PDB file of C-alpha atoms in Angstrom:
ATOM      1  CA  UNK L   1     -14.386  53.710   7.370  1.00  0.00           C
ATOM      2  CA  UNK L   2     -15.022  50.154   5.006  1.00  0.00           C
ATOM      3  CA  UNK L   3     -12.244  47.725   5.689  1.00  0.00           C
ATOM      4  CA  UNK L   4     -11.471  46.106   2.915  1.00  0.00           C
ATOM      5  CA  UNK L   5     -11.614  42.322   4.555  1.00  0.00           C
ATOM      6  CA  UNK L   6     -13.997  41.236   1.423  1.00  0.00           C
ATOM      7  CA  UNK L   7     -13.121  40.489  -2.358  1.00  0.00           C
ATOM      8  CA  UNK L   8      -9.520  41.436  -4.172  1.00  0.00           C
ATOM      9  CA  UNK L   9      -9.121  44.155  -1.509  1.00  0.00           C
ATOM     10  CA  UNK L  10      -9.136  41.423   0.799  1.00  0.00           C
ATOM     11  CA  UNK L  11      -5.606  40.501   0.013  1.00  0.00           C
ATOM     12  CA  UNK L  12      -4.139  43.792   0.840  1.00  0.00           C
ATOM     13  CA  UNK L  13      -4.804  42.728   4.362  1.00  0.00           C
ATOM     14  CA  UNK L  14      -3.176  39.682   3.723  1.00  0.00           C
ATOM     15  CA  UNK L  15      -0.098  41.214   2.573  1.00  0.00           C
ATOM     16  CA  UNK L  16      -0.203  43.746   5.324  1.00  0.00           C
ATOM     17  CA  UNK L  17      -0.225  41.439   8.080  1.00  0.00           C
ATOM     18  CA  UNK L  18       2.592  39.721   6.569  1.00  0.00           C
ATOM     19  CA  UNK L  19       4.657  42.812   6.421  1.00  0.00           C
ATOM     20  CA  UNK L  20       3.528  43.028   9.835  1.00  0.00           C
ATOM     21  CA  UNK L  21       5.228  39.945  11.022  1.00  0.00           C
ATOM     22  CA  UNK L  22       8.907  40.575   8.824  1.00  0.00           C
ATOM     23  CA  UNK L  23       8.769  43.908  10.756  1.00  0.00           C
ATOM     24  CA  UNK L  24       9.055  41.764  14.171  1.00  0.00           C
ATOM     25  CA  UNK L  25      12.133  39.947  12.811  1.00  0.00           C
ATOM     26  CA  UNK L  26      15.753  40.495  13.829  1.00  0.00           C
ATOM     27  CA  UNK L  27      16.857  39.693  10.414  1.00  0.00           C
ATOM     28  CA  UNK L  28      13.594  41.450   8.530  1.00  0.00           C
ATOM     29  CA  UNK L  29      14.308  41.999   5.206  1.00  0.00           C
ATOM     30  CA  UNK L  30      12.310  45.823   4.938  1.00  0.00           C
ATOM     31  CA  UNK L  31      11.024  47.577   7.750  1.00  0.00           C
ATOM     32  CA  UNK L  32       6.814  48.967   7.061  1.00  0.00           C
ATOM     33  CA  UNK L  33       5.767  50.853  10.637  1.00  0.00           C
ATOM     34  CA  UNK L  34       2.497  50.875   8.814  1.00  0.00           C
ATOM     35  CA  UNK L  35       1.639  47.478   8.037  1.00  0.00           C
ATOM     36  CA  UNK L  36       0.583  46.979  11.713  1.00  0.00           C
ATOM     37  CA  UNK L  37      -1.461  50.099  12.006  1.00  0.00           C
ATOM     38  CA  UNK L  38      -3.458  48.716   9.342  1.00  0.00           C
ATOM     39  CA  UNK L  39      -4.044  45.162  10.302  1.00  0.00           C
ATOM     40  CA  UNK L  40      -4.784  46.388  13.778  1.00  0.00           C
ATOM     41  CA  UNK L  41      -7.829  48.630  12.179  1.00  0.00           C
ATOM     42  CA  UNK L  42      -8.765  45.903  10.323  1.00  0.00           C
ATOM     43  CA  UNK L  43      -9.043  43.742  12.963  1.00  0.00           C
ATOM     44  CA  UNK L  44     -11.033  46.108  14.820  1.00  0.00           C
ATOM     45  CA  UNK L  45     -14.053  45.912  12.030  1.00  0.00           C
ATOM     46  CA  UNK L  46     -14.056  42.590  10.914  1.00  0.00           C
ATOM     47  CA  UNK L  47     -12.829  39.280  11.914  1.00  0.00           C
ATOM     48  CA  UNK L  48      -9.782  38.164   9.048  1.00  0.00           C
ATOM     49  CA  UNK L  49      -9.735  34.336   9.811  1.00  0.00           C
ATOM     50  CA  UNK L  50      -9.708  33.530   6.000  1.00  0.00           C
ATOM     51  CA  UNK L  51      -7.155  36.235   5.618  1.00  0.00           C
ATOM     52  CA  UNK L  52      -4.803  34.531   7.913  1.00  0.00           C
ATOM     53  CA  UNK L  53      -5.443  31.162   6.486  1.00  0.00           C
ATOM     54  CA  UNK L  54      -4.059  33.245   3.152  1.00  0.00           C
ATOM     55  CA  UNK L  55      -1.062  34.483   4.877  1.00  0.00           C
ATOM     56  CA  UNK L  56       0.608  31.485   6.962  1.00  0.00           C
ATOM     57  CA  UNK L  57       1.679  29.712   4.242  1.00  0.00           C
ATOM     58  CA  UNK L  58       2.267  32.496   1.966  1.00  0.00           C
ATOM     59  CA  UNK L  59       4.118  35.021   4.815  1.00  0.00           C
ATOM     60  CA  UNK L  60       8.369  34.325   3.467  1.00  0.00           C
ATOM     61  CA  UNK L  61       7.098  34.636   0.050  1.00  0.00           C
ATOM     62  CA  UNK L  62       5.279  38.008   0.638  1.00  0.00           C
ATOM     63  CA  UNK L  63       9.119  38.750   2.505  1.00  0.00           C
ATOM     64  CA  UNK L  64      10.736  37.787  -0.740  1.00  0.00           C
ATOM     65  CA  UNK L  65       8.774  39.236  -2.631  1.00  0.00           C
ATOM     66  CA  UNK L  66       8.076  42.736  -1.352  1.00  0.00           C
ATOM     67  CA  UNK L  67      12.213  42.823  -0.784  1.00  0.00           C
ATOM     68  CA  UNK L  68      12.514  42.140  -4.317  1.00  0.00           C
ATOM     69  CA  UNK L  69      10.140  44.622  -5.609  1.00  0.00           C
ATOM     70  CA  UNK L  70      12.127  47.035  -3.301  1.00  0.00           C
ATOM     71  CA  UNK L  71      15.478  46.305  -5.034  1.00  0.00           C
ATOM     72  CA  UNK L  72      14.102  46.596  -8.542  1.00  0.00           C
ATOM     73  CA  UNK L  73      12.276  50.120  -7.670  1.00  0.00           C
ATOM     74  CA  UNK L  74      15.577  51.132  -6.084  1.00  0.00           C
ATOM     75  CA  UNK L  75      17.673  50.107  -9.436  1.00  0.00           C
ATOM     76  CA  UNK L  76      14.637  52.049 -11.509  1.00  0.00           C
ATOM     77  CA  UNK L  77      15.144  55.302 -10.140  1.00  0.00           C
ATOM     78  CA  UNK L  78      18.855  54.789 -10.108  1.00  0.00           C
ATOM     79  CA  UNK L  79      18.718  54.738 -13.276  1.00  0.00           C
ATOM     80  CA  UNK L  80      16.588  57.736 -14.289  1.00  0.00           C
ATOM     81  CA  UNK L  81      13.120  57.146 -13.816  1.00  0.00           C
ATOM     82  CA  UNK L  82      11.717  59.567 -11.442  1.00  0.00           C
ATOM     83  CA  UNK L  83       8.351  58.819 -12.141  1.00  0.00           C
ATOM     84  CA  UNK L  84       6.252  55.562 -10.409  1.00  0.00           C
ATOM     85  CA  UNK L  85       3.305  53.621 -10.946  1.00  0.00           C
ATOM     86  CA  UNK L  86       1.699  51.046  -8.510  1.00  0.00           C
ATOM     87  CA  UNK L  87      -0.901  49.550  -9.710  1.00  0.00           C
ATOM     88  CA  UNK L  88      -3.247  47.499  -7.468  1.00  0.00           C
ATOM     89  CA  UNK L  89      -1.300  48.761  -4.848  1.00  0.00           C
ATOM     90  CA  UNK L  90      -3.295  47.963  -2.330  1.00  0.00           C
ATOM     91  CA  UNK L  91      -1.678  48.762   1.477  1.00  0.00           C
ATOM     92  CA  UNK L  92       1.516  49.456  -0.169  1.00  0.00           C
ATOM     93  CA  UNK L  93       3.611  52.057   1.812  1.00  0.00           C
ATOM     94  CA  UNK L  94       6.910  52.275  -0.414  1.00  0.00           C
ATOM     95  CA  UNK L  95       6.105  55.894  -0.835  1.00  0.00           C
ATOM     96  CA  UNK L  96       6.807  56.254   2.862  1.00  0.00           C
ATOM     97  CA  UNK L  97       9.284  53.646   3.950  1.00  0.00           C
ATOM     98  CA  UNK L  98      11.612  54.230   0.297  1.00  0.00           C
ATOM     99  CA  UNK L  99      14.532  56.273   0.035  1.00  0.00           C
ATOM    100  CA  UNK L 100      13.229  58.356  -3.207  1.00  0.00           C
ATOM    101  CA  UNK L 101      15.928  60.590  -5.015  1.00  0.00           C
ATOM    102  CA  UNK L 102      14.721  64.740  -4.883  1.00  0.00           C
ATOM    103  CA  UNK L 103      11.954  64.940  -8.000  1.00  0.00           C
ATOM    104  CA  UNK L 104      10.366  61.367  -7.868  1.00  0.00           C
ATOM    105  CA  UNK L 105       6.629  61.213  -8.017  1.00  0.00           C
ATOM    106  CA  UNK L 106       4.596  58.027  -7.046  1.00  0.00           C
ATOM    107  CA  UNK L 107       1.318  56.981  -8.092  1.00  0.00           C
ATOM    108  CA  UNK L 108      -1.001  54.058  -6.592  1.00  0.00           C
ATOM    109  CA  UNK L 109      -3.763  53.231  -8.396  1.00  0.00           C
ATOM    110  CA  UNK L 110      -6.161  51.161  -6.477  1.00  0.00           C
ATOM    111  CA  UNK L 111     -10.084  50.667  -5.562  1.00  0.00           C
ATOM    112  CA  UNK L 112     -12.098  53.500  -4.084  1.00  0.00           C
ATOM    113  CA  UNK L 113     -12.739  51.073  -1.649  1.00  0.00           C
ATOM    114  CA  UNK L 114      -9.423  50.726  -0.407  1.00  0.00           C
ATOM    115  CA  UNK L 115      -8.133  53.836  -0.480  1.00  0.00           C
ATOM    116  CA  UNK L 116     -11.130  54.713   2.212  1.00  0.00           C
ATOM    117  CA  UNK L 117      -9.736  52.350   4.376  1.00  0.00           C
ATOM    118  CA  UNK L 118      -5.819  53.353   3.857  1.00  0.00           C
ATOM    119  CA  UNK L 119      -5.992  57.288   3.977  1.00  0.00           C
ATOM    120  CA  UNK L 120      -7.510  58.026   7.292  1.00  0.00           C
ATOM    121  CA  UNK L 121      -4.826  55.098   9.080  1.00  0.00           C
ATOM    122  CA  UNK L 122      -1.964  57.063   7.123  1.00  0.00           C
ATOM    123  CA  UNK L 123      -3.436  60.346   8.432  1.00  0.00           C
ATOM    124  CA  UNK L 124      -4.044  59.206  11.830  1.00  0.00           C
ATOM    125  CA  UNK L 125       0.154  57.584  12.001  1.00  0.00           C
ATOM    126  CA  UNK L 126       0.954  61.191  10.638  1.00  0.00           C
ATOM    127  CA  UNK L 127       3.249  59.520   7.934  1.00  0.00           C
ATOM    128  CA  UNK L 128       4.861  61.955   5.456  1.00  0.00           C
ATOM    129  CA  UNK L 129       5.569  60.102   2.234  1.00  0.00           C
ATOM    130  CA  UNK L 130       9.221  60.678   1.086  1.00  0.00           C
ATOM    131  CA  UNK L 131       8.483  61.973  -2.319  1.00  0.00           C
ATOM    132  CA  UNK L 132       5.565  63.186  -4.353  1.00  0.00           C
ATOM    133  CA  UNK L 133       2.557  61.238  -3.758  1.00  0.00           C
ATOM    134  CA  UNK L 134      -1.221  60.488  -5.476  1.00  0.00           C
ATOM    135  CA  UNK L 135      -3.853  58.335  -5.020  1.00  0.00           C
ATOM    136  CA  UNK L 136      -5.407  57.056  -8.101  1.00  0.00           C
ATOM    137  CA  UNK L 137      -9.164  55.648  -6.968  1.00  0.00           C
ATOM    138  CA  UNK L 138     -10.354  53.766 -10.048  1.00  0.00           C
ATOM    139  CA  UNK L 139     -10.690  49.750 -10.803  1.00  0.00           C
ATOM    140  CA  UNK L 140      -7.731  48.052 -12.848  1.00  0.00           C
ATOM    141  CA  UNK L 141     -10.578  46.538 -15.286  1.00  0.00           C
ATOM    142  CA  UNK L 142     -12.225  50.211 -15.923  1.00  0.00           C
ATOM    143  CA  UNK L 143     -10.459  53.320 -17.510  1.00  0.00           C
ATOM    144  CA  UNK L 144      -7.452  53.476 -15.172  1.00  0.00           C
ATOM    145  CA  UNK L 145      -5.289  54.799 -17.861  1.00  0.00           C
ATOM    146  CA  UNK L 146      -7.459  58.096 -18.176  1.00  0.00           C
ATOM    147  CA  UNK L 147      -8.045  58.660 -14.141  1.00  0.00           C
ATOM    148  CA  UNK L 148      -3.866  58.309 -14.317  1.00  0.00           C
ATOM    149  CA  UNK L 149      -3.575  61.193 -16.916  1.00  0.00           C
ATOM    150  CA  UNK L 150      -6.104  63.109 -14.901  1.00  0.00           C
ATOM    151  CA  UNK L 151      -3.952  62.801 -11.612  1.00  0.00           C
ATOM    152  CA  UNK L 152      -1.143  64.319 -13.088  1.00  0.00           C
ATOM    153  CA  UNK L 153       1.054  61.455 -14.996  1.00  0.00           C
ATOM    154  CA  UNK L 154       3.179  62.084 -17.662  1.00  0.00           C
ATOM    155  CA  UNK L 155       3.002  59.708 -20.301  1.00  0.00           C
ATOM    156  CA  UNK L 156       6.232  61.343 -21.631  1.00  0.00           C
ATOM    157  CA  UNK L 157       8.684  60.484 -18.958  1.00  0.00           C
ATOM    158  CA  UNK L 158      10.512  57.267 -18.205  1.00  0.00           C
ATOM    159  CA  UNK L 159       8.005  55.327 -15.862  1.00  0.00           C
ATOM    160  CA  UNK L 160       9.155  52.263 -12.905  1.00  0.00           C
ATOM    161  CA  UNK L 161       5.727  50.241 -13.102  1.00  0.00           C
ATOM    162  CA  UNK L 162       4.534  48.041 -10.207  1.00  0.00           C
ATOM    163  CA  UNK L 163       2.033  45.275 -10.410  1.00  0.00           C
ATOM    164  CA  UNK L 164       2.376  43.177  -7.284  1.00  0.00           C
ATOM    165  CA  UNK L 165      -0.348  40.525  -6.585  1.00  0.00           C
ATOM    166  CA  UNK L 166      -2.826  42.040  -9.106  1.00  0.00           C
ATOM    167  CA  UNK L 167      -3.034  40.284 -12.624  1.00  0.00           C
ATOM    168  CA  UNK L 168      -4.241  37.278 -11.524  1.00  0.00           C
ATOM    169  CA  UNK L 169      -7.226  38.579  -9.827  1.00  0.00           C
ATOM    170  CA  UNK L 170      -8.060  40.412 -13.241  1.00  0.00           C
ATOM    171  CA  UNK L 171     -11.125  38.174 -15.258  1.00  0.00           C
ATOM    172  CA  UNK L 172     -10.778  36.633 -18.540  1.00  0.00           C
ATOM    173  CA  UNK L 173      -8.163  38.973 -20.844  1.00  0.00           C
ATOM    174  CA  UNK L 174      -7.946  42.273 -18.427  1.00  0.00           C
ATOM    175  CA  UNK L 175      -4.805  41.181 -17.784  1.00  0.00           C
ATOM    176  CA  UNK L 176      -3.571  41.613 -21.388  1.00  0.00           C
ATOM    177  CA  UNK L 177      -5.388  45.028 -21.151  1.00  0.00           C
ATOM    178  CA  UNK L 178      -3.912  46.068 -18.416  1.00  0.00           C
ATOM    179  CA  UNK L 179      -0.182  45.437 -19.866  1.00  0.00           C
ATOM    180  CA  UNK L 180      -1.509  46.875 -23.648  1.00  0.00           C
ATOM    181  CA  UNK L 181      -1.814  50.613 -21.230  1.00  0.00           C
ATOM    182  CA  UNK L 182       0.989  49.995 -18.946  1.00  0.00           C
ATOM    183  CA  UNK L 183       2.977  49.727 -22.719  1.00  0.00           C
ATOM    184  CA  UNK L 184       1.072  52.467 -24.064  1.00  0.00           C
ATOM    185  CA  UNK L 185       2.089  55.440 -21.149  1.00  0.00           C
ATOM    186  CA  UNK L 186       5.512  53.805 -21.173  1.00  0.00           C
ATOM    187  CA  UNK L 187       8.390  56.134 -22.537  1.00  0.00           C
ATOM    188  CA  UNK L 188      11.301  54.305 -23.855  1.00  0.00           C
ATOM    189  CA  UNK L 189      13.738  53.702 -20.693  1.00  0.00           C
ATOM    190  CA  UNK L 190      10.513  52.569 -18.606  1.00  0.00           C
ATOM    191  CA  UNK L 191      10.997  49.716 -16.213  1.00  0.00           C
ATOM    192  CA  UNK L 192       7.972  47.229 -15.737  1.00  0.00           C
ATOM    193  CA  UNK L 193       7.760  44.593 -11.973  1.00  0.00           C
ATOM    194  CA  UNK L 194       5.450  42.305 -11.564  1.00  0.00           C
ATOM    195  CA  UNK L 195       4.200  38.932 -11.239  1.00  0.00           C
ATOM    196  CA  UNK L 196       1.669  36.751 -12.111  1.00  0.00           C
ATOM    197  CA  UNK L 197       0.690  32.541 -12.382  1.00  0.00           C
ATOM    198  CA  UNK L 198       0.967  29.801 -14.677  1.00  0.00           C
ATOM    199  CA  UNK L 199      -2.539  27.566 -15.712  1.00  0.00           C
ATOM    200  CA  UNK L 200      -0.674  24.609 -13.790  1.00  0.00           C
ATOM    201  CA  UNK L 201      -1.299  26.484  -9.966  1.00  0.00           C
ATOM    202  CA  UNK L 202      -4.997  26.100 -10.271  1.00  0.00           C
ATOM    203  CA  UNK L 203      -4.604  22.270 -10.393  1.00  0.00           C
ATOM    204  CA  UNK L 204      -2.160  22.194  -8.319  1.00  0.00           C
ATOM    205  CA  UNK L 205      -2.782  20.440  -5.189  1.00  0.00           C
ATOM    206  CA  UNK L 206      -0.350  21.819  -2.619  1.00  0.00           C
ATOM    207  CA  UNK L 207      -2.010  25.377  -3.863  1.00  0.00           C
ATOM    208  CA  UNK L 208      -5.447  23.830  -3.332  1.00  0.00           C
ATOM    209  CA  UNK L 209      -5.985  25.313   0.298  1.00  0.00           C
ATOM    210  CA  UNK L 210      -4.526  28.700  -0.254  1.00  0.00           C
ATOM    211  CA  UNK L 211      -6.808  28.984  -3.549  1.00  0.00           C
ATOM    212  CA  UNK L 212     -10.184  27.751  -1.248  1.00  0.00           C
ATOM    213  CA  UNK L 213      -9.309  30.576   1.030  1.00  0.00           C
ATOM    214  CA  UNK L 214      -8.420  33.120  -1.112  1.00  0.00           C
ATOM    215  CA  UNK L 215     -12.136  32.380  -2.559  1.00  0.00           C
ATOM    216  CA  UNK L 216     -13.736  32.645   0.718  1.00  0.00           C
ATOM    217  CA  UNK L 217     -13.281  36.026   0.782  1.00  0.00           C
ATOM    218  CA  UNK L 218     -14.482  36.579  -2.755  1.00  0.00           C
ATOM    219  CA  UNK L 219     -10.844  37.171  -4.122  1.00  0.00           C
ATOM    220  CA  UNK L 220     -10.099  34.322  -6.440  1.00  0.00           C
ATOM    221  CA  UNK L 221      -7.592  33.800  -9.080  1.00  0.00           C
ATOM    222  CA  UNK L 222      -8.888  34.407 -12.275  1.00  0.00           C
ATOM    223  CA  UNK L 223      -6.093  34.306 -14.897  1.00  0.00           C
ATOM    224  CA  UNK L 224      -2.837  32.774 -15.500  1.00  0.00           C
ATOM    225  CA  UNK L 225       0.067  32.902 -18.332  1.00  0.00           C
ATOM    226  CA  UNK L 226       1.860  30.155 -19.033  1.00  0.00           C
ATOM    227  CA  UNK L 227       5.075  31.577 -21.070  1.00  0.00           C
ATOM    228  CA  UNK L 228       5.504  35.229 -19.232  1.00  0.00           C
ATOM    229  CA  UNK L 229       8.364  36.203 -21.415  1.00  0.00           C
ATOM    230  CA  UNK L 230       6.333  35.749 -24.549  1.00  0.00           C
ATOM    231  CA  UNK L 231       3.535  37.595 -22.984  1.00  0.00           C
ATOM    232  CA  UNK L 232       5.655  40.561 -22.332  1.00  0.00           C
ATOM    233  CA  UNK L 233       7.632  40.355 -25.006  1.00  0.00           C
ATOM    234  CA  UNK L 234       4.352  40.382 -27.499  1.00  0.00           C
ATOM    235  CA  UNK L 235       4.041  44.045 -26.148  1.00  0.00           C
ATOM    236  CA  UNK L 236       7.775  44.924 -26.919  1.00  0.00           C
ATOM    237  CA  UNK L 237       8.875  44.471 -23.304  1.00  0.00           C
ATOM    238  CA  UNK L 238      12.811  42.407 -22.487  1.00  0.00           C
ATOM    239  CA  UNK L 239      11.883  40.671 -19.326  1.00  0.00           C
ATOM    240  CA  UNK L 240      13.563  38.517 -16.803  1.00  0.00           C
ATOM    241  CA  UNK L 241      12.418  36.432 -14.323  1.00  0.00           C
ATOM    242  CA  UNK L 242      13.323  35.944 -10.284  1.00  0.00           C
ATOM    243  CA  UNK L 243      15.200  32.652  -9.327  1.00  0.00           C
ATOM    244  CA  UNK L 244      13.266  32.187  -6.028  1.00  0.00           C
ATOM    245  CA  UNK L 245      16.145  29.589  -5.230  1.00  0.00           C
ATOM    246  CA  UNK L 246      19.000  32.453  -5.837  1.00  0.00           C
ATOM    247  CA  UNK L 247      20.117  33.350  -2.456  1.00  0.00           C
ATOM    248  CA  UNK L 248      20.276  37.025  -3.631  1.00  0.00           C
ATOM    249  CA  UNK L 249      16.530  36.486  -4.000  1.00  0.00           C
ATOM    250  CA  UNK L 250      15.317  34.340  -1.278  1.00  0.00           C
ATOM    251  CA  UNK L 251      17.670  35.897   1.569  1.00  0.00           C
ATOM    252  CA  UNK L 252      16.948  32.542   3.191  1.00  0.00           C
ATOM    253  CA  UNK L 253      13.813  32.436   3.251  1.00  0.00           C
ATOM    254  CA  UNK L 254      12.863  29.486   1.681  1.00  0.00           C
ATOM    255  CA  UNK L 255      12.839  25.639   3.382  1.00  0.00           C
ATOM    256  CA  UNK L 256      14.356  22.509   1.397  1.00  0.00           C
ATOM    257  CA  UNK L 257      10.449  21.582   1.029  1.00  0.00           C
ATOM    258  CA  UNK L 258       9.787  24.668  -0.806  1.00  0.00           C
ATOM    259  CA  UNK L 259      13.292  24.412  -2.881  1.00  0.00           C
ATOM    260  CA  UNK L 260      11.716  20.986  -3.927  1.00  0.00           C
ATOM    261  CA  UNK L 261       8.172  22.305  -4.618  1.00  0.00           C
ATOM    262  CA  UNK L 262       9.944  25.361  -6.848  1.00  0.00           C
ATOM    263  CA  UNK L 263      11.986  22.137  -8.904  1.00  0.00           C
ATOM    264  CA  UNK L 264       8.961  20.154  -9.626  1.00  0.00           C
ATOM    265  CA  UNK L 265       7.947  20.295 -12.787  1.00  0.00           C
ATOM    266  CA  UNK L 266       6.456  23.604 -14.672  1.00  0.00           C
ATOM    267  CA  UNK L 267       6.932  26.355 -12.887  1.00  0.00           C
ATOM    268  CA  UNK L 268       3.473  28.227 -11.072  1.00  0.00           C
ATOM    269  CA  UNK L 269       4.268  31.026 -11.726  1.00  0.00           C
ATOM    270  CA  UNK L 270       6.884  34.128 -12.038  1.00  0.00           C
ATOM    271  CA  UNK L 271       8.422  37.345 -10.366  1.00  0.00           C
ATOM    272  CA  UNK L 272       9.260  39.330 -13.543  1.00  0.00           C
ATOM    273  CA  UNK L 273      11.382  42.742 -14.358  1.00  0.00           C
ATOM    274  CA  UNK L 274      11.257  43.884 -17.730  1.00  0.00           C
ATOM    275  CA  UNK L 275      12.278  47.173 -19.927  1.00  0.00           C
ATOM    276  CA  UNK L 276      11.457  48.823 -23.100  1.00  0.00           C
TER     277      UNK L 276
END
């Protein structure tokens, strides 16, 4: 089994053990039995230092964030889409830990690489996903659209879309590819999550130290957007973004410090819903 402690798939071990430590929390905002079967078989391969220099000062963000993503999937199939897409999804385990309504089919689209190292530690928990599931192996900057037709998805129904700390790892304009097929397989009543980073976080000094680690492992930002409702709305998507200082967001989860960081000056970057 490769654990993937090296380059973007790096991150999903980040994000794991984060999830790991909200599930030790009295007042956790989701619960992910999971998350700390797969940092403990991480940890048994390869030492993931730089992954916890990532996570400490990232770990109520990844809370926020992942609770947020939640809600919005939650609202999606509410609303009619029975039909998900998670790309880059890394260690995600929504297709387990979700309440899914009867009919809902979830795809994660992620590295070969990383789905060697998931499967057998979902196996070995005997988890039973709550609603259809498939793995997707293929890379975000190949042909992911045509390995998702080939795995079953139906371009023709109303599709929740999930890309959670993916775009920007992507190099040079994949991002903009990436969102040109995520438009192109989306029905109309489609729901799109997400988020990515302004140009202003890679000179950002109090970023500085999470960006050095992240490229210690070989996983560094590559891209950024500085207008995200322009970017999405070039494709004919209606966005909005996440007030990370919105107590329906944070759930308090966020210091005064990091209330002041969010105020100064342009923003770094965005959590983003959007609809066609």
């Amino acid at each position: 089994m490769r654990t993937p402690t090296a380059g973007v798939g790096a991150t999903a071990v980040v994000v794991a053990a984060a999830r790991a430590a909200e599930n030790r929390r009295a007042d956790r905002l989701f619960h992910d039995p999971l998350a700390e079967r797969f940092l403990a078989e991480a940890r048994k391969r390869t030492p993931v230092e730089a992954v916890e220099v990532v996570r400490h000062p990232m770990e109520h963000y990844f809370a926020i964030r992942t609770r947020y993503f939640d809600d919005v999937l939650r609202r999606a199939v509410a609303e009619g889409c029975r039909q998900v897409a998670v790309l880059g999804a890394g260690l995600d385990t929504r297709a387990f830990r979700l309440d899914w309504p009867i009919g809902t089919r979830v795809f994660e689209v992620d590295l070969p690489e990383v789905f060697a190292f998931k499967e057998p530690v979902v196996e070995a928990a005997g988890a039973e996903a709550a609603c259809a599931r498939t793995v997707v192996p293929t890379d975000l900057s190949a042909d992911w659209e045509a390995a998702l037709l080939r795995a079953g998805f139906d371009p023709g129904l109303p599709t929740a879309w999930l890309i959670e700390g993916v775009l920007c790892y992507l190099p040079g304009k994949a991002d903009d590819a990436v969102l040109a097929g995520v438009t192109r397989l989306s029905a109309p009543g489609s729901r799109l999550a997400g988020e990515h980073v302004s140009h202003r976080v890679f000179t950002d000094p109090v970023a500085r130290p999470m960006l050095d680690a992240l490229e210690s492992v070989g996983a560094p930002w590559l891209s950024g957007i500085d207008d995200i409702g322009t970017w999405l709305g070039a494709s004919g998507w209606e966005s909005a973004t996440a007030d990370l200082t919105d107590p329906a967001v944070h759930h308090g989860r966020i210091t005064p410090v990091d209330r002041e960081r969010i105020a100064a000056g342009p923003t770094r970057g965005w959590i983003f819903r959007a609809w066609n």
